[in-house]
XYZ file of C-alpha atoms in Angstrom:
278
model
C -166.277 92.869 182.648
C -168.808 90.430 181.160
C -167.625 87.777 178.704
C -169.765 87.598 175.596
C -169.989 84.159 173.994
C -171.420 83.748 170.545
C -173.417 80.665 169.601
C -170.553 79.130 167.621
C -168.202 79.392 170.607
C -170.794 77.931 172.954
C -171.486 74.942 170.733
C -167.871 74.362 169.723
C -165.922 74.920 172.939
C -168.157 74.796 175.981
C -170.202 71.855 174.762
C -167.140 69.791 173.867
C -165.517 70.416 177.231
C -168.385 70.586 179.692
C -171.316 68.650 178.294
C -170.043 65.376 179.787
C -169.954 66.699 183.349
C -173.188 68.672 183.123
C -175.197 65.853 181.563
C -173.702 63.274 183.964
C -174.743 65.311 186.990
C -178.169 65.984 185.490
C -178.643 62.227 185.030
C -178.235 61.758 188.783
C -181.723 63.215 189.066
C -182.770 59.741 187.924
C -179.905 57.452 188.881
C -178.379 57.392 192.350
C -179.326 60.864 193.481
C -182.997 61.230 192.648
C -185.622 58.761 191.500
C -183.670 55.537 192.121
C -181.301 55.272 195.091
C -178.656 52.566 195.382
C -179.332 50.027 198.114
C -175.680 49.550 199.173
C -172.183 50.706 198.250
C -171.873 47.551 196.149
C -174.637 48.848 193.880
C -172.940 52.103 192.852
C -172.841 50.983 189.224
C -176.567 51.807 189.186
C -175.612 55.380 190.028
C -172.337 56.192 188.295
C -172.414 53.786 185.356
C -176.025 54.679 184.590
C -175.406 58.429 184.865
C -172.339 58.143 182.650
C -174.192 56.208 179.953
C -177.079 58.680 180.143
C -174.509 61.421 179.572
C -173.225 59.577 176.506
C -176.765 59.194 175.188
C -177.148 62.956 175.471
C -173.887 63.428 173.573
C -175.334 61.203 170.859
C -178.555 63.199 170.793
C -176.852 66.597 170.636
C -173.640 65.909 168.703
C -174.413 62.696 166.810
C -173.936 58.963 167.254
C -170.346 58.959 165.981
C -169.305 61.477 168.626
C -171.011 59.372 171.281
C -169.068 56.282 170.176
C -165.819 58.265 170.121
C -166.427 59.369 173.722
C -167.328 55.820 174.762
C -164.038 54.513 173.318
C -161.980 57.410 174.683
C -163.400 57.148 178.189
C -162.737 53.430 178.587
C -159.032 53.694 177.740
C -158.227 54.471 181.374
C -159.860 51.223 182.452
C -158.061 49.228 179.765
C -154.779 50.708 180.997
C -155.237 49.548 184.593
C -152.851 47.034 186.082
C -154.704 43.708 186.489
C -154.242 43.993 190.259
C -156.360 47.180 190.214
C -159.275 45.578 188.385
C -162.135 44.621 190.695
C -165.727 43.517 190.049
C -168.287 46.250 189.487
C -170.096 45.163 192.659
C -167.000 45.148 194.897
C -168.078 48.228 196.861
C -164.625 49.740 196.374
C -164.430 53.524 196.088
C -161.441 55.639 195.112
C -158.406 54.568 193.129
C -159.542 52.661 190.047
C -163.238 53.040 190.906
C -163.809 55.906 188.452
C -162.473 53.899 185.534
C -164.415 50.793 186.585
C -167.766 52.195 187.739
C -168.031 55.163 185.379
C -166.306 54.117 182.177
C -166.335 50.330 182.125
C -169.760 50.650 183.751
C -171.173 52.770 180.935
C -169.710 50.400 178.338
C -171.381 47.452 180.084
C -174.753 49.172 179.680
C -173.908 49.750 176.018
C -173.257 46.012 175.630
C -176.508 45.152 177.397
C -178.248 47.413 174.889
C -176.668 45.351 172.100
C -177.692 42.057 173.711
C -181.317 43.103 174.282
C -181.790 45.416 171.296
C -182.800 49.070 171.516
C -186.498 48.589 172.231
C -186.097 46.054 175.045
C -183.125 47.908 176.527
C -184.950 51.220 176.866
C -188.092 49.399 178.031
C -185.901 47.846 180.736
C -184.531 51.214 181.832
C -188.022 52.728 182.010
C -189.447 49.755 183.905
C -186.551 49.814 186.380
C -187.051 53.531 187.088
C -190.819 53.119 187.459
C -190.667 50.064 189.719
C -188.072 51.598 192.050
C -189.361 55.168 191.948
C -188.232 56.991 195.111
C -186.892 53.729 196.496
C -183.746 51.677 196.955
C -182.514 49.276 194.291
C -179.725 46.735 193.940
C -177.904 45.321 190.934
C -179.884 42.116 191.446
C -183.091 44.171 191.188
C -181.927 45.588 187.870
C -181.012 42.141 186.568
C -184.481 40.876 187.530
C -186.114 43.670 185.522
C -183.808 43.155 182.526
C -184.535 39.418 182.487
C -188.279 39.888 182.782
C -188.494 42.584 180.111
C -185.891 40.981 177.856
C -187.346 37.500 178.208
C -184.050 35.696 178.792
C -181.722 34.593 181.577
C -178.863 37.077 181.906
C -176.739 35.405 184.577
C -174.025 34.813 181.969
C -173.863 38.544 181.200
C -173.924 39.822 184.794
C -171.474 37.143 185.957
C -168.946 38.236 183.331
C -169.319 41.991 183.324
C -170.589 42.910 186.812
C -169.423 40.148 189.138
C -166.266 39.342 187.176
C -163.210 41.204 185.921
C -161.220 41.537 182.726
C -162.138 41.900 179.064
C -161.634 39.598 176.080
C -159.074 39.864 173.283
C -159.935 38.356 169.913
C -158.113 36.967 166.892
C -160.332 36.299 163.903
C -160.017 34.471 160.592
C -162.418 34.101 157.691
C -162.682 31.281 155.153
C -164.716 31.828 151.977
C -166.444 28.974 150.157
C -168.406 28.696 146.920
C -170.747 25.841 146.020
C -171.577 24.344 142.629
C -174.612 26.631 142.411
C -172.354 29.690 142.654
C -173.602 30.656 146.121
C -170.920 31.918 148.477
C -170.616 31.450 152.210
C -168.086 32.409 154.853
C -166.824 30.611 157.918
C -165.624 33.001 160.615
C -163.413 31.617 163.360
C -162.750 33.630 166.532
C -160.033 32.846 169.074
C -159.724 34.177 172.618
C -157.537 33.263 175.580
C -160.497 33.599 177.950
C -164.007 32.159 177.686
C -166.095 35.328 177.624
C -169.530 34.615 176.194
C -170.864 37.341 173.891
C -172.831 37.639 170.671
C -170.733 39.496 168.099
C -171.855 41.279 164.953
C -170.031 40.339 161.744
C -170.373 42.500 158.622
C -169.470 41.421 155.088
C -168.989 43.600 152.033
C -169.944 41.508 149.001
C -170.400 42.164 145.307
C -174.136 42.182 146.001
C -173.947 44.656 148.886
C -173.464 44.596 152.649
C -174.631 41.737 154.853
C -174.601 41.656 158.659
C -175.139 38.707 160.985
C -174.304 37.590 164.509
C -172.219 34.768 165.886
C -171.820 33.538 169.448
C -168.270 33.690 170.772
C -168.292 31.654 173.971
C -165.114 29.557 174.086
C -161.433 29.718 173.198
C -162.342 28.839 169.585
C -165.761 29.687 168.118
C -166.951 29.231 164.530
C -169.976 30.260 162.524
C -170.932 29.872 158.852
C -172.694 32.786 157.141
C -174.492 32.319 153.792
C -173.583 35.293 151.606
C -175.136 34.760 148.192
C -172.523 36.717 146.249
C -168.729 36.917 146.255
C -167.304 38.461 149.459
C -164.839 41.333 149.258
C -164.079 42.017 152.935
C -165.445 41.491 156.424
C -165.472 43.252 159.797
C -165.758 41.735 163.266
C -167.672 43.971 165.701
C -167.412 46.882 163.293
C -169.336 49.260 165.582
C -167.412 48.363 168.768
C -170.430 47.063 170.646
C -168.141 44.732 172.629
C -165.602 45.989 175.165
C -162.339 44.289 174.238
C -158.640 44.789 174.765
C -157.402 43.723 171.329
C -158.767 42.638 167.972
C -156.398 41.066 165.440
C -157.387 40.035 161.920
C -155.369 37.144 160.527
C -154.816 37.433 156.739
C -154.136 37.362 153.752
C -154.266 33.925 152.093
C -151.795 31.410 153.425
C -153.580 28.253 152.233
C -156.166 27.291 149.633
C -158.300 24.172 149.760
C -160.695 22.587 147.275
C -163.083 19.914 148.512
C -165.826 17.992 146.683
C -169.274 18.687 148.094
C -172.655 17.501 146.777
C -171.518 17.374 143.174
C -169.649 20.679 143.379
C -166.374 22.005 144.720
C -165.925 24.095 147.849
C -163.060 26.554 147.698
C -161.746 27.934 150.976
C -158.722 29.953 151.879
C -157.183 30.894 155.182
C -155.656 34.299 155.657
C -152.385 34.738 157.493
C -151.630 37.345 160.126
C -150.206 40.681 159.097
C -151.476 40.936 155.523
């Protein structure tokens, strides 16, 4: 007896459950099973990570960006739950065991981070150039890095060393200090702590009385600081609000636990540090 599916059922049930698998396998027409073949077993990220991120891009196209980000976060939880002894570099050549969580889910998140580092235009230009230059041929991770560096116009050893050739993810603790000058202009100092020394640009968003303001800071050591000019009084701030960076934990330290007033160029700078748990 045939099963009749109406359009609402198809979009609501089948798409939610099966679109990931179908779009992932379709993406292998480009990555790892069609246009671009992986040179060695150590290059499987170019197949599985690329197909998985292509699948997520299709989710974003068909169901919206928020659903794509939800799937990205959901999928990577298995990787974040691995025992440290199971975590291996993306180019280890290992297959089975933790490989799905590493190559597929961490792998797709790494591409998402590269997109953030390069920006949308240069990222998608990189993907197109890589597919065109290795059309019907073999490619390695080093080949992809070469294309990304040439198209992006910057050295990316730091990125590939951390996320492809290395293991682990950062955890962050962040504090913000607000200051106002004698001209009434506000600024914020954001301080980020990590136990490791992952090097990543991070987006910081402030809600102020004059509207939203977004900037970037480089977090590349155990303690990193950056001062953002705000213009008007800040109300709140977010560190990596859109989850561009794969991380294990993010802890905000507040509310006020100390207040300081310092003379500065004929005015007074007010700053306060927020304590954890507020």
